[in-house]
């Protein structure tokens, strides 16, 4: 069997290949892809659970919001009849800012949710006046749809 040769297309610094940059970029791309997959899995699982528990309550997932020029200004992870849910996988860094940004594009309350949010992230979001939870059962109770008007008790 002959020798196997392959060519690496890597950035160079002063004519010297810089493998560290290429490897770091590859690792970052894989990490970002893995994080996005984990995020999407949480969003899809949660949306399915909401739909099972409250049929017809989910209006959209991954809804892209654009301005008048067609520029993307926000992406709502899950839209229900009464709330927008911003899902975070991992520690939740940047959650409060993202909820603030998304709230500017909807009349519904935006709720931050992530099963692994760091306590400091939750505390900051609450301090900023946002609804946020790490508990799925609490989230499901908060977004519970109002009963139809014919099922409400007269007060």
XYZ file of C-alpha atoms in Angstrom:
155
model
C 0.000 0.000 0.000
C 1.366 3.413 -0.965
C 1.775 6.486 1.199
C -1.319 8.558 1.847
C -0.884 12.296 1.326
C -3.375 15.024 2.022
C -3.274 18.776 1.927
C -4.393 20.919 4.843
C -5.828 24.289 3.999
C -4.887 26.234 7.120
C -4.323 29.914 7.763
C -0.732 30.977 8.016
C 1.077 33.613 9.996
C 4.164 34.979 8.218
C 4.063 32.015 5.845
C 3.996 29.433 8.665
C 0.833 27.304 8.916
C -1.134 28.117 12.042
C -2.756 24.812 13.003
C -3.900 26.175 16.368
C -6.223 28.670 14.687
C -7.694 26.032 12.393
C -8.174 23.530 15.219
C -9.690 26.164 17.500
C -12.120 27.252 14.777
C -13.086 23.619 14.117
C -13.683 23.008 17.828
C -15.745 26.200 18.103
C -17.861 25.224 15.103
C -18.496 21.774 16.579
C -19.284 23.282 20.004
C -21.641 25.843 18.471
C -23.316 23.140 16.380
C -23.638 20.899 19.436
C -25.052 23.758 21.521
C -27.563 24.617 18.790
C -28.628 20.977 18.559
C -29.119 20.818 22.334
C -31.084 24.092 22.249
C -33.290 22.872 19.394
C -33.914 19.573 21.180
C -35.073 21.412 24.331
C -37.306 23.747 22.272
C -38.881 20.894 20.323
C -39.377 18.725 23.402
C -40.955 21.587 25.355
C -43.214 22.627 22.453
C -44.391 19.025 22.077
C -45.090 18.779 25.798
C -47.063 22.044 25.760
C -49.060 20.819 22.783
C -49.773 17.454 24.492
C -50.878 19.155 27.691
C -52.744 22.057 26.042
C -53.745 21.050 22.492
C -53.710 23.970 20.046
C -51.854 26.266 22.482
C -48.558 26.411 20.547
C -48.770 28.925 17.709
C -45.172 28.771 16.437
C -41.652 27.541 17.119
C -38.494 29.303 15.944
C -40.565 32.270 14.724
C -38.332 34.830 13.023
C -39.331 38.472 13.510
C -38.191 40.953 10.859
C -38.319 44.729 10.668
C -39.765 46.681 7.749
C -36.496 46.344 5.837
C -36.499 42.575 6.165
C -33.719 42.464 8.777
C -34.062 39.808 11.473
C -34.621 41.551 14.803
C -35.605 38.581 16.987
C -36.356 34.879 16.986
C -39.029 33.594 19.317
C -38.266 30.022 20.395
C -41.863 29.118 21.275
C -44.968 31.227 20.818
C -48.134 30.185 22.642
C -51.523 31.870 22.702
C -50.550 33.768 25.858
C -46.736 33.972 26.015
C -43.412 33.836 24.213
C -40.878 31.430 25.696
C -37.160 32.121 25.330
C -35.348 28.816 25.827
C -31.724 28.656 26.902
C -29.570 25.566 26.984
C -26.565 25.614 29.239
C -25.954 28.310 31.837
C -28.173 30.891 30.129
C -25.637 33.667 29.683
C -27.314 36.704 28.086
C -30.854 35.603 28.939
C -31.999 38.875 30.477
C -30.825 40.966 27.527
C -32.435 38.597 25.068
C -35.766 38.638 26.919
C -35.625 42.453 26.998
C -34.963 42.559 23.236
C -37.742 40.091 22.435
C -40.246 41.893 24.676
C -39.927 44.920 22.367
C -41.443 42.870 19.528
C -44.511 41.340 21.183
C -47.425 42.278 23.420
C -47.274 38.864 25.098
C -45.092 38.333 28.168
C -41.703 36.797 27.345
C -40.700 34.055 29.770
C -37.124 32.837 30.108
C -36.702 29.103 30.571
C -33.722 26.799 30.818
C -33.302 23.597 32.800
C -29.657 24.395 33.583
C -29.722 28.160 34.131
C -27.162 29.387 36.612
C -28.679 30.915 39.767
C -26.898 34.195 38.994
C -28.604 34.326 35.567
C -32.018 33.724 37.145
C -31.344 36.348 39.807
C -30.272 38.957 37.229
C -33.285 38.286 34.995
C -35.647 38.566 37.967
C -33.896 41.765 39.086
C -34.491 43.143 35.579
C -38.208 42.377 35.998
C -38.424 39.278 33.814
C -40.289 36.030 34.399
C -37.793 33.188 34.412
C -37.690 29.606 35.637
C -35.654 26.425 35.496
C -38.680 24.308 36.404
C -40.695 22.914 33.497
C -43.762 22.204 35.659
C -43.849 25.819 36.847
C -43.538 27.066 33.268
C -46.373 24.802 32.131
C -48.594 26.104 34.922
C -47.764 29.760 34.169
C -48.642 29.422 30.461
C -51.773 27.356 31.114
C -54.493 28.691 28.827
C -57.558 30.333 30.280
C -60.592 28.074 30.154
C -63.124 28.893 27.429
C -65.600 31.566 28.547
C -68.447 29.033 28.844
C -66.374 27.020 31.355
C -65.533 29.960 33.645
C -67.374 30.305 36.903
C -69.514 33.390 37.273
C -68.099 35.758 39.856
